[in-house]
Tab-separated table of N, CA and C in Angstrom:
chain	number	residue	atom	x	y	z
A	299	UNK	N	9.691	5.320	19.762
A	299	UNK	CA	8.401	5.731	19.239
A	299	UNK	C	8.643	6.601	18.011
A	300	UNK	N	7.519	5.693	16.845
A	300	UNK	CA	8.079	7.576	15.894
A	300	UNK	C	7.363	8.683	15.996
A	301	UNK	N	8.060	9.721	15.579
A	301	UNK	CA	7.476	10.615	15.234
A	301	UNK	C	5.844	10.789	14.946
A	302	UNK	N	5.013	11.519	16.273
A	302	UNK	CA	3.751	11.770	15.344
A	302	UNK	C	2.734	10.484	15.740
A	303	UNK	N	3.561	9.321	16.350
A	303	UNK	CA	2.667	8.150	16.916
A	303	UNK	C	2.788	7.792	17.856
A	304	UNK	N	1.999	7.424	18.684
A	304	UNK	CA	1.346	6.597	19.875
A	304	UNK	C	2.283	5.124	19.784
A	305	UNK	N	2.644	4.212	20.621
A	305	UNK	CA	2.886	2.835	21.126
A	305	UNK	C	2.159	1.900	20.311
A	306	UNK	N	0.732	2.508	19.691
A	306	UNK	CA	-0.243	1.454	18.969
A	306	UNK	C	0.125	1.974	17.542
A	307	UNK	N	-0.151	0.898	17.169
A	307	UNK	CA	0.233	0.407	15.056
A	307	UNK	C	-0.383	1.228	14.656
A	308	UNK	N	-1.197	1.418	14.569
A	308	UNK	CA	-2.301	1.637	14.046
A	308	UNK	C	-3.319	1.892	14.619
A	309	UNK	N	-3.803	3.519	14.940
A	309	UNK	CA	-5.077	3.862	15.124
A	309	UNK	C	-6.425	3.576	14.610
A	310	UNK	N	-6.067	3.528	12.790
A	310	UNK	CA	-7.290	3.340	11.728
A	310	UNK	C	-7.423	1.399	12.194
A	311	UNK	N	-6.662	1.057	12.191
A	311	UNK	CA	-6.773	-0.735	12.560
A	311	UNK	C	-8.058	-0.590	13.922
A	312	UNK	N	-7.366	-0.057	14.918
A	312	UNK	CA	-8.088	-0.296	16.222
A	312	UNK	C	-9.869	0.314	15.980
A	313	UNK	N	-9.316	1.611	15.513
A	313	UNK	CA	-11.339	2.267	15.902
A	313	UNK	C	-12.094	1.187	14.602
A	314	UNK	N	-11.518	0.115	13.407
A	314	UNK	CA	-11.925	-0.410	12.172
A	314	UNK	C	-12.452	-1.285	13.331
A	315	UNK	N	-11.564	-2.283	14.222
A	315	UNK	CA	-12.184	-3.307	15.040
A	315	UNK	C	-13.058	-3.281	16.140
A	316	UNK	N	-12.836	-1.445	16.814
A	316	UNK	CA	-14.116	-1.215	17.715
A	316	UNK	C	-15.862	-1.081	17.100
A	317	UNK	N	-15.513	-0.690	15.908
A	317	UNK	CA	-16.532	-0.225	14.582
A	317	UNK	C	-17.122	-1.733	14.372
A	318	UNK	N	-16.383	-2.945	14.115
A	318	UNK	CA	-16.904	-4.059	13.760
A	318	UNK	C	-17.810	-4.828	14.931
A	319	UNK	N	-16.884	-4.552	16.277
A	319	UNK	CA	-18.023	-5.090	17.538
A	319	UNK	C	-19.100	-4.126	17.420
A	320	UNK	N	-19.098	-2.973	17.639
A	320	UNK	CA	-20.187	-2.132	17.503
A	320	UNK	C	-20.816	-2.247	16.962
A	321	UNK	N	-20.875	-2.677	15.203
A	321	UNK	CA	-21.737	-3.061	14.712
A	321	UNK	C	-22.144	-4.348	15.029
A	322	UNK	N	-21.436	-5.735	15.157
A	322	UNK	CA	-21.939	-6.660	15.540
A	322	UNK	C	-23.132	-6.457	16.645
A	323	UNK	N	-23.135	-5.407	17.378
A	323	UNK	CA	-24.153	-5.843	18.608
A	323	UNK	C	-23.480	-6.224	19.760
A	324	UNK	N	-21.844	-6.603	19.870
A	324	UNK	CA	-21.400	-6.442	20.960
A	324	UNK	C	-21.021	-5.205	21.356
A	325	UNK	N	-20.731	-5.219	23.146
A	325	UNK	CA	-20.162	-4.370	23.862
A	325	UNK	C	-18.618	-4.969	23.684
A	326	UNK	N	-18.045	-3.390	23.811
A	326	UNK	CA	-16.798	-3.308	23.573
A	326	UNK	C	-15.957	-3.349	25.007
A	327	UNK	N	-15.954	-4.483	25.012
A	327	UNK	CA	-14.670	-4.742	26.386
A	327	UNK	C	-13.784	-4.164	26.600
A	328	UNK	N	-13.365	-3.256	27.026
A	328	UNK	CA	-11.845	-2.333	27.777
A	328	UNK	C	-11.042	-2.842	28.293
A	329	UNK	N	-11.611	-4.636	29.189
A	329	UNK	CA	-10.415	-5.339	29.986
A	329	UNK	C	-9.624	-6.145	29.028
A	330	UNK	N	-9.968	-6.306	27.497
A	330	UNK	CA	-10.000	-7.045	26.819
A	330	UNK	C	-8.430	-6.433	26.371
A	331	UNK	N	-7.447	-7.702	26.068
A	331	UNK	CA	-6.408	-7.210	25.578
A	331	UNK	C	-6.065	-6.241	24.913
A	332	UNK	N	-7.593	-6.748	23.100
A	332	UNK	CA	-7.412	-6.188	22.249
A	332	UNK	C	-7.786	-4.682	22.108
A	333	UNK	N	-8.643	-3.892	23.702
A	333	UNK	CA	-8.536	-2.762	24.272
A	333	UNK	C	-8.248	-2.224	25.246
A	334	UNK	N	-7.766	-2.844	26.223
A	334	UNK	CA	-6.871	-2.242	27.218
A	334	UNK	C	-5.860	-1.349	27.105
A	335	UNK	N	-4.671	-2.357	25.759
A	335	UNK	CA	-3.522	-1.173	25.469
A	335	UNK	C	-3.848	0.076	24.521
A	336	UNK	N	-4.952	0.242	24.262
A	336	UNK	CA	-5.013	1.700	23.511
A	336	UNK	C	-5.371	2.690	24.217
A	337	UNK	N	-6.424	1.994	25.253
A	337	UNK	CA	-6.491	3.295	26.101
A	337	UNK	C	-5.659	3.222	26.890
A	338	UNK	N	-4.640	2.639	27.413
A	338	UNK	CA	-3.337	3.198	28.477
A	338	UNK	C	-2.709	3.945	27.262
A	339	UNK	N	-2.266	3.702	25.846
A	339	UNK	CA	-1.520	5.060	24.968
A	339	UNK	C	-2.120	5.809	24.384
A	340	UNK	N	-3.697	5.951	24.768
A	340	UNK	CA	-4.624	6.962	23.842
A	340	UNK	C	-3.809	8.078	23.952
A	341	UNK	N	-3.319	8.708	25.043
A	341	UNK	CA	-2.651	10.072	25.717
A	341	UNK	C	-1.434	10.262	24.583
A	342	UNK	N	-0.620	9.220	24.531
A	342	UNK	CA	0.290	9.467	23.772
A	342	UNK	C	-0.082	9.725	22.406
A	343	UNK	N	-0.919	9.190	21.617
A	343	UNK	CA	-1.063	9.889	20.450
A	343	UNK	C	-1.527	11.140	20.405
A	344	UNK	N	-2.482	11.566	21.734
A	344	UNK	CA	-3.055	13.261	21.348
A	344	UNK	C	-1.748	13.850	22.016
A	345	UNK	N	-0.735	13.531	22.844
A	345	UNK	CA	0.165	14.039	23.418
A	345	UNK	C	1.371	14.657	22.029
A	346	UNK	N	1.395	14.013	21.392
A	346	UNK	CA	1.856	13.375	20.000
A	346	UNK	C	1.692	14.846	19.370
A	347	UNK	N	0.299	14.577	19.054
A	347	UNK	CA	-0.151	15.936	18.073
A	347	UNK	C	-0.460	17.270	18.904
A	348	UNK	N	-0.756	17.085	20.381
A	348	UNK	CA	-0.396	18.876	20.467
A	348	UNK	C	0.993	18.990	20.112
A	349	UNK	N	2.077	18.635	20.567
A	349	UNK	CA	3.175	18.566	20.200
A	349	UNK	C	3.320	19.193	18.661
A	350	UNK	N	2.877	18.764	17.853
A	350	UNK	CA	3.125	18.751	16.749
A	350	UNK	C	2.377	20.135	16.403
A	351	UNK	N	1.455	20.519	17.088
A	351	UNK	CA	0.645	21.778	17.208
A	351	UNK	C	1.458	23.225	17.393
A	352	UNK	N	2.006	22.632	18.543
A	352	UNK	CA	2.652	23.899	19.551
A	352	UNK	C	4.352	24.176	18.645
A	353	UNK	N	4.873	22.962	17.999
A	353	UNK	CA	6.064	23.082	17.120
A	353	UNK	C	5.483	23.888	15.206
A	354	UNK	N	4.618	23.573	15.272
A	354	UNK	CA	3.827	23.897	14.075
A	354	UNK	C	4.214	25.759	13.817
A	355	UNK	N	4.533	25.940	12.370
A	355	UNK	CA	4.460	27.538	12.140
A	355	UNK	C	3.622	27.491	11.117
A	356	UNK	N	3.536	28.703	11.519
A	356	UNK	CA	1.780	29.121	10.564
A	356	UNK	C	1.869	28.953	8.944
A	357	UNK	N	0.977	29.084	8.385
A	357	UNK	CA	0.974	28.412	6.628
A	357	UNK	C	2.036	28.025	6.302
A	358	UNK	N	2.600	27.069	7.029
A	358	UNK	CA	3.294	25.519	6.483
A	358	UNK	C	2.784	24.360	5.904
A	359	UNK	N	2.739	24.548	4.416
A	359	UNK	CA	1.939	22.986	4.818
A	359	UNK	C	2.694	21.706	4.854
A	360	UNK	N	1.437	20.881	5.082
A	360	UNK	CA	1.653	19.532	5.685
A	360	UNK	C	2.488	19.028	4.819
A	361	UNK	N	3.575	17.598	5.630
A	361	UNK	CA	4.240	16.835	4.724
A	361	UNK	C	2.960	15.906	4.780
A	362	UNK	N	4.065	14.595	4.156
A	362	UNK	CA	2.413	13.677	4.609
A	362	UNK	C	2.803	12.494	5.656
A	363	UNK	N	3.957	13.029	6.597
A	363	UNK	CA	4.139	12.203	7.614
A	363	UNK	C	3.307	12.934	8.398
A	364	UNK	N	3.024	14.602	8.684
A	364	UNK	CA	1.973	14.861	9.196
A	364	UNK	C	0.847	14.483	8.999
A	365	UNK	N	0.248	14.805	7.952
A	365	UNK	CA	-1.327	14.556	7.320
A	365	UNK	C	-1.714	12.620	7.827
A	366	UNK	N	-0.643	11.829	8.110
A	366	UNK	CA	-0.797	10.583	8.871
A	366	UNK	C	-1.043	10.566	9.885
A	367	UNK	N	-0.341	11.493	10.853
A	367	UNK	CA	-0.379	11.603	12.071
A	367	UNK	C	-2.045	12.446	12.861
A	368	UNK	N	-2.127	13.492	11.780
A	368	UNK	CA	-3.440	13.893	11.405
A	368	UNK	C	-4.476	12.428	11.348
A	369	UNK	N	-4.398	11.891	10.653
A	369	UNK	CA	-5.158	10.501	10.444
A	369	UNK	C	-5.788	9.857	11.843
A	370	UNK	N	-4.283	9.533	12.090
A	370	UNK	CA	-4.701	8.392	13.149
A	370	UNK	C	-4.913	9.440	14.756
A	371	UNK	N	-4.746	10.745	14.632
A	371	UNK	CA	-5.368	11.173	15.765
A	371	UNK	C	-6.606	11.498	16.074
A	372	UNK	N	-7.188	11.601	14.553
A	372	UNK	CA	-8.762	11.648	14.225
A	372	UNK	C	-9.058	10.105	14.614
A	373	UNK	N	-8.639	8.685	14.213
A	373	UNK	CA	-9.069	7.947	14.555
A	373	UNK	C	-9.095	7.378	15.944
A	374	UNK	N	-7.633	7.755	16.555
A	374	UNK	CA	-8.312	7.941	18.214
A	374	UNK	C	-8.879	8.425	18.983
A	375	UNK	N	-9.374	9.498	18.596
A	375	UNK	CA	-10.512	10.309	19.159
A	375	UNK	C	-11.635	9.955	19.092
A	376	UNK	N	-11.514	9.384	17.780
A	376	UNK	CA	-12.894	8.444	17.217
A	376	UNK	C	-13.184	7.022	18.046
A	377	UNK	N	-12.045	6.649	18.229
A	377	UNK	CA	-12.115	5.655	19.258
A	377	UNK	C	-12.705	5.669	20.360
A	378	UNK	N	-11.851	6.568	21.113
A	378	UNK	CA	-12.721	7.274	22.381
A	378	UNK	C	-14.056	7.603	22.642
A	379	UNK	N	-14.395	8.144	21.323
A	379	UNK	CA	-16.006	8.631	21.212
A	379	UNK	C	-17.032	7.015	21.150
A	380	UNK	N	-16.350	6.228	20.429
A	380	UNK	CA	-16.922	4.444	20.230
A	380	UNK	C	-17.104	4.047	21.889
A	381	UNK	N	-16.064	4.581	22.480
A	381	UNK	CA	-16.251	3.652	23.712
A	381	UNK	C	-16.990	4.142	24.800
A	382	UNK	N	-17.256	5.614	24.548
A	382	UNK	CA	-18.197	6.335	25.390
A	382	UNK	C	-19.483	6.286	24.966
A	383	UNK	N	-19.701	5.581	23.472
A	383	UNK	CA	-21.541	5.489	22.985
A	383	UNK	C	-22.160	4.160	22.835
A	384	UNK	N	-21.228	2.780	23.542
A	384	UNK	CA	-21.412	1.819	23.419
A	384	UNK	C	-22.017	1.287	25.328
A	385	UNK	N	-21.917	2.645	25.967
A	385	UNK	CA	-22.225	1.806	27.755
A	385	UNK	C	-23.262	2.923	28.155
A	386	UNK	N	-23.523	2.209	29.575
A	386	UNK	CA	-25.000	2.026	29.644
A	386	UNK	C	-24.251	3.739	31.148
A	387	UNK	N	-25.134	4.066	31.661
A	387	UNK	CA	-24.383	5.525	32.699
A	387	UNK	C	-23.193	4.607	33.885
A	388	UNK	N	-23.879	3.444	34.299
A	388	UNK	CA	-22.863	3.589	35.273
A	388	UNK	C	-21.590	2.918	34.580
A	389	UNK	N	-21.526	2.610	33.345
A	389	UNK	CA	-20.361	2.016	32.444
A	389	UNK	C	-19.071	2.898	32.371
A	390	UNK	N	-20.067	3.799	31.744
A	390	UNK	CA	-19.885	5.945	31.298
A	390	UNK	C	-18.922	6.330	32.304
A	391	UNK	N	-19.509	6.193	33.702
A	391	UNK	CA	-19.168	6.888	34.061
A	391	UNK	C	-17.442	6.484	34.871
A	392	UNK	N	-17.755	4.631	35.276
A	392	UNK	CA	-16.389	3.729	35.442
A	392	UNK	C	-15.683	4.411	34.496
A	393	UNK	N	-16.029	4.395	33.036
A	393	UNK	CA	-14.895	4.801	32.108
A	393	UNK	C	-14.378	5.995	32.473
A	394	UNK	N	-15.251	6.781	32.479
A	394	UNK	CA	-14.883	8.366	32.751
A	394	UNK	C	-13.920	8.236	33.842
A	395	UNK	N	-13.767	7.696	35.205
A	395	UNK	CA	-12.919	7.672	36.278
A	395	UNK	C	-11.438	7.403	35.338
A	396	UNK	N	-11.693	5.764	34.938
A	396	UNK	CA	-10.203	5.376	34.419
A	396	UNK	C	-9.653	6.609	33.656
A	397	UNK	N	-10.240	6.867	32.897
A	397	UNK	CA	-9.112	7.663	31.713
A	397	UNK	C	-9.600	8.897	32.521
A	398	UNK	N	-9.821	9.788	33.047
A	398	UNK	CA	-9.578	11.136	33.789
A	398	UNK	C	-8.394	10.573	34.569
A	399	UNK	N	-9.067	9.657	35.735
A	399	UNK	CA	-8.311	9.660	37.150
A	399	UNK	C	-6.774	8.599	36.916
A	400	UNK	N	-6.634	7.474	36.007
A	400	UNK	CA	-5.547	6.994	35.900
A	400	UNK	C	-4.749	7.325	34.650
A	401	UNK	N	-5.517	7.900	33.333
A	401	UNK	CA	-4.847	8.377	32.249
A	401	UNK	C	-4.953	9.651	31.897
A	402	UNK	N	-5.809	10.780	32.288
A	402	UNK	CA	-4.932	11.799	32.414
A	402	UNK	C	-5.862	11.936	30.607
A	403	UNK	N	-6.724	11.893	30.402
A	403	UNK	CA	-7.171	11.939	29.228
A	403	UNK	C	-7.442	13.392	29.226
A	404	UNK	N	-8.068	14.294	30.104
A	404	UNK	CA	-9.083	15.252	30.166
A	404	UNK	C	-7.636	16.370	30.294
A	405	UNK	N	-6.465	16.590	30.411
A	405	UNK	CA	-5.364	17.269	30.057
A	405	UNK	C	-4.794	17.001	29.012
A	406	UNK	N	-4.751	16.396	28.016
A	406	UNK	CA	-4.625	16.427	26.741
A	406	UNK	C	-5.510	17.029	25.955
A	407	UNK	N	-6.670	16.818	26.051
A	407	UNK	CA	-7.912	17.458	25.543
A	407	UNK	C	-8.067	18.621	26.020
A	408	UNK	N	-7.475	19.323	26.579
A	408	UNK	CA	-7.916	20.728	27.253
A	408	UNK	C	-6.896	21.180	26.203
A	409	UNK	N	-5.679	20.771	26.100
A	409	UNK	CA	-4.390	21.228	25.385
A	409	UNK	C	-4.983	21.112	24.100
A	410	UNK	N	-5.263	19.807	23.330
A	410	UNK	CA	-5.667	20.279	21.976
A	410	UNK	C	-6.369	21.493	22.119
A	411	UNK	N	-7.462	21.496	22.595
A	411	UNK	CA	-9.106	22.513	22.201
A	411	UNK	C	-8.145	23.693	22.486
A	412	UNK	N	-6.550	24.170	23.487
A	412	UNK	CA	-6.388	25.421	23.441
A	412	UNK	C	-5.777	26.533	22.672
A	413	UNK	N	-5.564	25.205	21.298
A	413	UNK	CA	-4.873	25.664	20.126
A	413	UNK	C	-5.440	26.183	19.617
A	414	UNK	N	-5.243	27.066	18.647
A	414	UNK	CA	-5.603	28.172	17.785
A	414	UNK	C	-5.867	27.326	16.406
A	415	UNK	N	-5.104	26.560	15.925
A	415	UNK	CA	-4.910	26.527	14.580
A	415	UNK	C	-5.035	24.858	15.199
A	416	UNK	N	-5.025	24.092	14.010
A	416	UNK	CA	-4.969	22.734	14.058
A	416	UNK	C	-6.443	21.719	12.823
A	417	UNK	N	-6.375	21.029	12.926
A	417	UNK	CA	-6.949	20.091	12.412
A	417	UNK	C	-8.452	20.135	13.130
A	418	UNK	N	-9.586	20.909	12.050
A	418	UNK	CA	-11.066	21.032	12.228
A	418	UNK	C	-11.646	20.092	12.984
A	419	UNK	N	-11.809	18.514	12.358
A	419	UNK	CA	-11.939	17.511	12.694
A	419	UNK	C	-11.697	17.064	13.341
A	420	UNK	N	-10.012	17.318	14.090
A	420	UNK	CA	-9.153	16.648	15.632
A	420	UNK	C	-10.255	17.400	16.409
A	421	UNK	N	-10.454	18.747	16.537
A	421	UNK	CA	-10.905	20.254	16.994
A	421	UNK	C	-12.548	19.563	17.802
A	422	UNK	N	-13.205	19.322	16.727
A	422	UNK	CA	-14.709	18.686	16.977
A	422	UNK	C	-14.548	17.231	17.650
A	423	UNK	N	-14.131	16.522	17.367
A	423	UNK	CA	-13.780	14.867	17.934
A	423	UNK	C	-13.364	15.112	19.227
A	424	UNK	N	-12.796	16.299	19.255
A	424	UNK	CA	-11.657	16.363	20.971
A	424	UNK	C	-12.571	17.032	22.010
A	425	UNK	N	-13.178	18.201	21.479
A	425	UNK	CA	-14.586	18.779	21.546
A	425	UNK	C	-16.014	17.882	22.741
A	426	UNK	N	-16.654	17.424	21.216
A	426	UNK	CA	-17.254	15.932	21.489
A	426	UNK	C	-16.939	15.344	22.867
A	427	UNK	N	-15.415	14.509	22.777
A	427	UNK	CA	-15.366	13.552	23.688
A	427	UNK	C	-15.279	14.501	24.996
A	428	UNK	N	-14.415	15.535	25.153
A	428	UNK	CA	-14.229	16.219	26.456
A	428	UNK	C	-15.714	16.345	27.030
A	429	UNK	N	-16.689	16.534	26.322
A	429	UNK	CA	-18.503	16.760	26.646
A	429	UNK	C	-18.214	15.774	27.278
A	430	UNK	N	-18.542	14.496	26.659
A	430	UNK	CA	-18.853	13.163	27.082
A	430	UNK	C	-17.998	12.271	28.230
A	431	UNK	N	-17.045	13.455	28.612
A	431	UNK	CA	-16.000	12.695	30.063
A	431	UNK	C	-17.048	14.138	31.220
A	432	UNK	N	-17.152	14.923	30.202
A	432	UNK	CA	-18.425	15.632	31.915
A	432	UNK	C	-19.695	15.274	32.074
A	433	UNK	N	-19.747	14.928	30.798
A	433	UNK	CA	-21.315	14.482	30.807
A	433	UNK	C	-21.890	12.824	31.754
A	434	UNK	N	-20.488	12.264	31.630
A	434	UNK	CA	-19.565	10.663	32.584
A	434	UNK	C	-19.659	11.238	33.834
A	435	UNK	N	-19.841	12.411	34.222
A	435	UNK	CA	-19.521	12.615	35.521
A	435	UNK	C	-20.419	12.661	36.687
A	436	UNK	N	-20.056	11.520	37.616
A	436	UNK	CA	-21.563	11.045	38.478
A	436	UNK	C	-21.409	12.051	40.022
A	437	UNK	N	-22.170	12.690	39.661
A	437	UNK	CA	-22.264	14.508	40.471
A	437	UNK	C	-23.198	13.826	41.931
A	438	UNK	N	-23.085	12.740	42.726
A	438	UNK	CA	-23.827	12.483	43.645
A	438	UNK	C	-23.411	12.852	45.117
């Protein structure tokens, strides 16, 4: 794996093709090849960048193998957020099980948000989605 990335090519590729069903008017399939494997390595890319958080010293700036890695962790977050505004509650909330209860999504996201310093945008996106895995949560 390199440095700074997830198992998937390309983050900006994947949320470009969740963006295109979305707009088409389809629902975005999860069993579907072409999204199944991102959310089993979503973890690894935010796993990726706390990493890169917690190694981080203060007013360093970015190379631009960071400021990439920056990129595509904004775009998986963004991803995440696509797949939580495209289903209907009891969709929401199936999803919410998988990625809490088999991927472990909602401990990565606790770790970004407990950083101090980091990327505004990762900050709000990570924010956002952590709402939307409690807001998934069927309290019956």
């Amino acid at each position: 794996m390199n440095e700074g990335r997830s198992d998937i090519s390309s983050w900006s590729s994947i949320l470009k093709q969740a963006r295109l069903s979305l707009d088409s008017g389809e629902t975005i399939e999860l069993e579907t090849d072409e999204f199944k494997e991102p959310i089993r390595t979503w973890k690894n890319q935010i796993s990726a960048y706390n990493m890169f958080l917690s190694q981080r010293g203060e007013k360093q700036p970015l190379l631009d193998s960071e400021k990439a890695m920056i990129v595509e962790t904004r775009s998986a977050l963004r991803f995440a957020l696509i797949c939580f505004s495209t289903r209907d509650d009891h969709s929401r909330a199936t999803l919410q099980s998988l990625v809490c209860t088999e991927h472990q999504w909602h401990v990565e996201l606790s770790c970004l948000l407990s950083h101090d310093r980091g990327d505004s945008k990762c900050r709000v996106f990570a924010a956002r989605l952590f709402s939307n895995l409690v807001a998934a949560n069927d309290i019956s």
